[in-house]
Every structure is written in structure tokens, then in C-alpha cells.
Coordinates of C-alpha atoms in Angstrom, one line a residue:
X1 CA 66.7 6.7 -70.7
X2 CA 68.0 5.8 -67.0
X3 CA 70.4 8.8 -66.7
X4 CA 67.5 11.1 -68.2
X5 CA 65.2 9.8 -66.0
X6 CA 67.5 10.4 -62.9
X7 CA 68.2 14.1 -64.0
X8 CA 64.8 15.1 -64.1
X9 CA 64.3 14.2 -60.3
X10 CA 64.5 17.4 -58.5
X11 CA 65.4 17.1 -54.8
X12 CA 66.2 19.9 -52.1
X13 CA 68.7 19.9 -49.0
X14 CA 69.0 22.8 -46.4
X15 CA 71.6 23.9 -44.0
X16 CA 72.6 26.5 -41.9
X17 CA 75.8 29.0 -41.3
X18 CA 76.8 30.0 -37.8
X19 CA 80.4 31.6 -36.5
X20 CA 82.3 29.3 -34.2
X21 CA 84.7 30.6 -32.0
X22 CA 87.4 29.1 -29.8
X23 CA 87.2 30.0 -26.1
X24 CA 90.0 31.4 -24.3
X25 CA 89.7 28.4 -21.7
X26 CA 91.0 25.3 -23.9
X27 CA 89.1 23.2 -21.8
X28 CA 85.9 24.7 -23.1
X29 CA 84.2 23.8 -26.5
X30 CA 83.6 25.8 -29.4
X31 CA 81.2 28.5 -28.9
X32 CA 79.0 29.1 -31.8
X33 CA 76.6 32.6 -32.5
X34 CA 74.7 33.6 -35.2
X35 CA 75.1 36.4 -37.5
X36 CA 73.9 40.2 -37.1
X37 CA 71.8 41.9 -40.0
X38 CA 74.6 43.9 -40.9
X39 CA 76.4 40.4 -41.7
X40 CA 73.3 38.9 -43.2
X41 CA 73.1 42.0 -45.6
X42 CA 76.3 41.4 -47.4
X43 CA 75.1 38.1 -48.8
X44 CA 71.7 39.8 -49.6
X45 CA 73.3 42.6 -51.7
X46 CA 75.2 39.9 -53.5
X47 CA 72.4 37.7 -54.3
X48 CA 70.2 40.8 -55.1
X49 CA 72.9 41.5 -58.2
X50 CA 72.0 39.4 -61.0
X51 CA 74.5 41.4 -63.6
X52 CA 76.1 38.4 -65.6
X53 CA 79.7 37.8 -64.8
X54 CA 82.1 38.0 -67.6
X55 CA 82.9 33.7 -67.2
X56 CA 85.2 34.1 -70.1
X57 CA 87.4 36.2 -68.4
X58 CA 90.0 34.0 -66.8
X59 CA 90.3 36.1 -63.5
X60 CA 86.5 35.6 -63.1
X61 CA 86.3 32.2 -64.1
X62 CA 89.1 31.7 -61.3
X63 CA 87.3 33.2 -58.5
X64 CA 84.2 31.1 -59.4
X65 CA 86.5 27.8 -59.3
X66 CA 87.8 28.9 -55.9
X67 CA 84.1 29.7 -54.6
X68 CA 85.0 32.9 -54.2
X69 CA 81.9 34.4 -56.2
X70 CA 79.3 32.4 -58.3
X71 CA 76.9 33.8 -61.0
X72 CA 73.3 34.7 -59.3
X73 CA 71.1 34.8 -62.5
X74 CA 67.8 35.5 -60.6
X75 CA 66.3 36.9 -57.4
X76 CA 63.0 37.6 -55.3
X77 CA 62.5 38.9 -52.3
X78 CA 59.7 36.8 -50.7
X79 CA 58.9 38.5 -47.5
X80 CA 60.7 40.3 -44.9
X81 CA 63.8 38.2 -44.5
X82 CA 63.0 35.2 -46.9
X83 CA 65.0 35.6 -50.1
X84 CA 64.6 33.3 -53.4
X85 CA 66.8 32.9 -56.5
X86 CA 68.9 31.1 -58.8
X87 CA 72.4 30.5 -59.2
X88 CA 75.2 28.6 -61.6
X89 CA 77.1 26.0 -60.3
X90 CA 80.4 25.3 -61.3
X91 CA 81.7 22.1 -62.7
X92 CA 85.5 21.6 -64.0
X93 CA 88.4 19.4 -63.3
X94 CA 87.3 16.5 -65.5
X95 CA 88.0 16.1 -69.3
X96 CA 84.9 14.6 -70.9
X97 CA 83.9 14.3 -74.5
X98 CA 80.8 15.8 -76.1
X99 CA 79.2 14.5 -79.2
X100 CA 78.4 18.2 -80.3
X101 CA 81.1 19.9 -78.9
X102 CA 83.7 17.2 -79.0
X103 CA 86.2 17.1 -76.1
X104 CA 85.7 19.6 -73.2
X105 CA 89.1 20.3 -71.6
X106 CA 89.4 20.0 -67.7
X107 CA 90.2 23.4 -66.8
X108 CA 86.8 24.7 -68.5
X109 CA 84.1 26.1 -66.7
X110 CA 80.7 24.4 -66.8
X111 CA 77.8 25.6 -65.2
X112 CA 74.6 24.1 -64.5
X113 CA 71.5 26.2 -62.7
X114 CA 70.2 25.6 -59.4
X115 CA 67.7 27.3 -57.0
X116 CA 68.1 28.6 -53.7
X117 CA 66.2 29.8 -50.6
X118 CA 67.6 31.7 -47.9
X119 CA 67.0 33.4 -44.8
X120 CA 68.0 34.7 -41.2
X121 CA 66.4 33.0 -38.0
X122 CA 65.8 34.9 -35.1
X123 CA 68.9 33.6 -33.5
X124 CA 70.9 34.7 -36.3
X125 CA 71.5 31.4 -38.0
X126 CA 71.6 31.8 -41.6
X127 CA 69.5 29.2 -43.1
X128 CA 70.1 27.8 -47.0
X129 CA 68.1 25.6 -49.1
X130 CA 69.5 24.4 -52.2
X131 CA 68.0 22.5 -55.1
X132 CA 69.6 19.2 -56.8
X133 CA 69.0 18.0 -60.4
X134 CA 69.3 14.2 -60.5
X135 CA 72.9 13.8 -59.1
X136 CA 74.2 17.0 -59.6
X137 CA 74.4 20.1 -57.2
X138 CA 76.5 22.9 -55.5
X139 CA 75.6 23.5 -52.2
X140 CA 79.5 23.7 -51.6
X141 CA 79.8 26.4 -54.2
X142 CA 77.2 28.7 -52.5
X143 CA 78.5 27.6 -48.7
X144 CA 81.9 28.8 -50.0
X145 CA 80.7 31.9 -51.6
X146 CA 78.6 33.0 -48.6
X147 CA 81.3 32.3 -46.4
X148 CA 83.9 34.4 -48.2
X149 CA 81.3 37.2 -47.8
X150 CA 81.0 36.7 -44.1
X151 CA 84.5 35.9 -43.4
X152 CA 85.8 37.8 -40.0
X153 CA 87.9 36.8 -37.2
X154 CA 85.4 34.0 -36.4
X155 CA 85.3 30.8 -38.3
X156 CA 81.9 30.3 -40.5
X157 CA 80.9 27.0 -40.2
X158 CA 78.5 24.9 -42.1
X159 CA 75.6 22.6 -40.6
X160 CA 73.9 20.2 -42.5
X161 CA 70.2 19.3 -41.5
X162 CA 69.2 15.8 -41.5
X163 CA 66.0 14.0 -41.0
X164 CA 66.3 10.5 -39.7
X165 CA 62.5 9.7 -40.0
X166 CA 62.3 11.0 -43.4
X167 CA 65.1 9.1 -44.4
X168 CA 63.8 6.0 -43.1
X169 CA 60.2 7.0 -44.9
X170 CA 58.1 4.0 -46.1
X171 CA 61.1 1.5 -45.4
X172 CA 61.1 -1.6 -43.2
X173 CA 64.0 -1.2 -40.6
X174 CA 65.9 -4.7 -40.3
X175 CA 68.7 -4.1 -38.4
X176 CA 70.3 -1.7 -35.9
X177 CA 74.0 -1.5 -35.3
X178 CA 75.4 0.7 -32.6
X179 CA 79.4 1.3 -32.2
X180 CA 80.1 2.5 -28.6
X181 CA 83.2 3.1 -26.5
X182 CA 83.1 3.4 -22.9
X183 CA 85.2 5.5 -20.7
X184 CA 88.9 4.2 -19.3
X185 CA 87.2 5.2 -15.8
X186 CA 84.6 2.4 -16.0
X187 CA 86.9 -0.8 -14.9
X188 CA 83.3 -2.5 -13.7
X189 CA 82.4 -2.8 -17.5
X190 CA 85.4 -4.0 -18.9
X191 CA 84.8 -7.8 -18.2
X192 CA 81.7 -8.0 -20.0
X193 CA 82.0 -5.4 -22.9
X194 CA 85.1 -4.2 -22.9
X195 CA 86.0 -0.4 -23.6
X196 CA 84.4 -0.6 -27.4
X197 CA 82.1 -2.7 -29.3
X198 CA 79.5 -2.9 -31.8
X199 CA 75.8 -4.0 -30.8
X200 CA 74.1 -5.3 -33.8
X201 CA 69.9 -6.1 -33.5
X202 CA 67.9 -7.5 -35.9
X203 CA 64.2 -7.4 -36.4
X204 CA 64.2 -11.3 -36.6
X205 CA 65.7 -11.5 -33.3
X206 CA 64.0 -8.6 -31.5
X207 CA 60.4 -10.0 -32.4
X208 CA 57.5 -7.5 -32.4
X209 CA 57.6 -4.0 -32.2
X210 CA 61.2 -3.9 -33.9
X211 CA 59.7 -1.2 -36.4
X212 CA 58.3 0.9 -33.8
X213 CA 61.2 1.2 -31.5
X214 CA 63.7 2.2 -34.4
X215 CA 60.9 4.7 -35.2
X216 CA 60.9 6.3 -32.1
X217 CA 64.6 6.6 -32.2
X218 CA 64.1 7.8 -35.5
X219 CA 61.7 10.6 -34.2
X220 CA 64.3 11.9 -31.2
X221 CA 67.3 11.8 -33.1
X222 CA 67.6 15.0 -34.1
X223 CA 69.0 18.6 -33.4
X224 CA 72.8 19.0 -32.9
X225 CA 74.7 16.2 -32.3
X226 CA 74.7 16.3 -28.3
X227 CA 71.0 16.2 -28.6
X228 CA 70.9 13.1 -31.0
X229 CA 73.5 11.4 -28.9
X230 CA 71.5 12.1 -25.4
X231 CA 68.2 10.9 -26.8
X232 CA 69.6 7.6 -28.4
X233 CA 71.5 7.0 -25.2
X234 CA 68.1 7.2 -23.4
X235 CA 66.3 4.8 -25.7
X236 CA 69.2 2.5 -25.5
X237 CA 69.4 2.7 -21.6
X238 CA 65.7 2.1 -21.3
X239 CA 65.7 -0.9 -23.6
X240 CA 68.5 -2.3 -21.4
X241 CA 70.7 -3.7 -24.0
X242 CA 73.8 -1.8 -21.9
X243 CA 74.3 1.1 -20.2
X244 CA 75.7 4.2 -22.5
X245 CA 76.2 7.6 -21.1
X246 CA 75.7 10.1 -24.3
X247 CA 79.5 10.5 -25.0
X248 CA 80.0 6.6 -25.2
X249 CA 78.0 6.5 -28.5
X250 CA 80.5 6.6 -32.0
X251 CA 77.9 5.4 -34.3
X252 CA 74.5 4.3 -35.1
X253 CA 73.0 2.9 -38.4
X254 CA 70.3 1.2 -39.6
X255 CA 69.3 -1.1 -42.5
X256 CA 66.1 -0.4 -44.0
X257 CA 64.4 -2.7 -46.9
X258 CA 61.9 -0.9 -49.2
X259 CA 61.0 -2.4 -52.6
X260 CA 63.4 -5.3 -52.3
X261 CA 66.5 -2.8 -51.8
X262 CA 68.2 -2.4 -48.7
X263 CA 70.1 1.0 -47.6
X264 CA 71.7 2.1 -44.8
X265 CA 70.5 5.2 -42.9
X266 CA 72.9 6.8 -40.5
X267 CA 71.5 8.2 -37.2
X268 CA 75.1 9.3 -36.0
X269 CA 78.5 8.7 -37.4
X270 CA 80.1 8.0 -40.9
X271 CA 77.1 9.9 -43.2
X272 CA 77.1 13.4 -42.8
X273 CA 75.2 14.6 -45.6
X274 CA 72.0 16.1 -45.3
X275 CA 68.5 14.9 -46.3
X276 CA 67.3 15.6 -49.7
X277 CA 63.5 15.9 -50.1
X278 CA 62.0 15.2 -53.4
X279 CA 59.9 18.3 -55.0
X280 CA 57.3 17.9 -56.9
X281 CA 57.5 20.2 -59.9
X282 CA 57.4 20.2 -63.5
X283 CA 60.9 20.0 -65.5
X284 CA 60.8 21.3 -69.3
X285 CA 62.3 18.8 -72.0
X286 CA 65.5 20.6 -71.6
X287 CA 65.8 19.5 -67.9
X288 CA 64.6 22.7 -66.4
X289 CA 62.5 22.9 -63.5
X290 CA 59.8 25.2 -63.5
X291 CA 60.8 28.4 -61.2
X292 CA 57.8 29.3 -59.5
X293 CA 56.7 25.8 -58.9
X294 CA 60.3 25.1 -57.0
X295 CA 60.0 28.5 -54.9
X296 CA 56.4 27.5 -53.9
X297 CA 57.6 23.7 -53.0
X298 CA 60.9 25.0 -51.4
X299 CA 59.2 27.3 -49.0
X300 CA 56.6 24.8 -47.8
X301 CA 59.6 22.5 -47.0
X302 CA 61.2 24.6 -45.2
X303 CA 57.8 25.7 -43.4
X304 CA 56.5 22.2 -42.7
X305 CA 59.8 20.0 -42.1
X306 CA 62.9 22.1 -41.9
X307 CA 61.9 24.9 -39.1
X308 CA 60.2 22.2 -37.0
X309 CA 62.9 20.0 -37.2
X310 CA 66.0 22.9 -36.1
X311 CA 63.7 25.4 -34.5
X312 CA 64.0 29.2 -35.6

């Protein structure tokens, strides 16, 4: 019953695509730009074509496995540049046994249905929301497919969208751990801290207000990586734990207790997975989510949580 229950949990994550290009000046960081309406149209034209792919054809199956194409099975233009639909994610590479079909070979193409929400933001970023059925999902497949359609001289880069506040949720923070490495040109800090170290602060040691301080840090830990580093450095400096510049911070994580379990929430470093939001939608006896409910839930999630988080 446990696995059956898990597979009925429908969640969604959001990501966005940008173009990254190297600067002629080697000392400058990569530049990021959005996509034009014409470039976005190449994606829209593909998802709008729901003609079934001949998945029994080995050439077609290989393209799906390589992420060059995907079966898109339903498409709707919600409004303006907002698009919703279904696609089939590909699973292969491991042999398993089915009680009705027998042994399924590792090279067979297995397909699962997921939903997506797609739009182009004002600055040209392409925002993608995808659903997960329990532990199964295939953002990587749809990302590869869209990247193939958008390929040009620039590199298509995917950015995950993460909300630390939402990941903490109703949990109780019990410890914060900060890993840092100070710049070599600061000899005045070597005697006390060296050039690297870890600061661990427990709620029992901090006293009252620990949860509020963590919540404050989580609220400000959003936006790009430099933005998150800057906000966390400001909070660390204001707390007088240690004086750190933005680039000193390597990783920040929190231990959170909820319902008798302790889990780790990553502010920076180690875990780059996007936040998965639960969707309150009906699921049929065969495990399929209600399409209309999923569409409404994705749109609401995008407008109330995602857009305010990243701007757009």
C-alpha cells in the first residue's frame, strides 16, 4: 500500500531556460539573455503538434531516448503566451519483471504521462512547470527536447526554482550550518578562523528567536545565486557570527524537524533540486491525475508562488 499511496501524490516543480554566452573579455562572467518570440515559436509549434509518434519505430524510439523529441499528447493555449498540455516521459535502461507482461528488457521504451505549463516571460526567459507522479517525473526529458529545438550559437541553460521558505514549511528549524572560505588576501582573519571553516548553530544554543531568524534567512534566500549569497551574508554579518563577503559563502543548510522526522533543507550548495509543490488534484483508480484540475492548480501555483519568487 505504501508504494501505491506515494504514486498517487501529484507534485509540480518549476524551472526556466535562458541563453548563456561567453564574453569576449575572459575576466567577465557568462552573459544570460532571454529568447525571442520567434525562438519560442519553435517550441510552441512542436507542443501543438500532438500527432502520435511511431514509438515502435527504432529510429523514433532512439530520438526519444536521446532527448531529441518527446510524444506530446495534449495541447491547449490557455491565454496569450501561456500553454498547457501533456507529454510522455521516457524510462529505459534497467530490466525489470512485470507479473502480467513478464521480463521487460532494459532497452525497451517505457512511457509515463505528465503535464506541463509553459510561458515566455517579459524578459525572454522560458518558464516551464512540470508534474511528478509520486517519485516519477521527466523534467530532464522535456528540457532536453526544448533545448534541442532552441539550439543556436548560445548555450541553453536550465535554472531550477527553489523556495527555501516553502521547503521549511511547517517544520521547526533545529540547526543551521554554514560553510565558508575567506579570501587569501585577508591575513587578519587567519588567526581566528583560518581560510575556511564551518559554523553550526543549534536552536538549543541560540535560545529564543532561532526559528524567526531562520525564517528571515529563508525569506531572503531567493533569486539568483549571487542574490541569495548576498542576502545570507548580510544576515550573518548582522548577527556578528563572523564577517563574510558574499563570495565567502560556500554552502548553507538547515536541519528541520517535522512530524518526528528531521530533514535537511539546502539554502546554498549540495542540493540543486527545485522545490516540489503538492497539487490538490483528483487521481483516478489507474493513477491518472484529473487534467482540468492539474491545469488550474499549475496556473494558480505559477501566479501565486513562482512569479513573485522570480519576477516576470
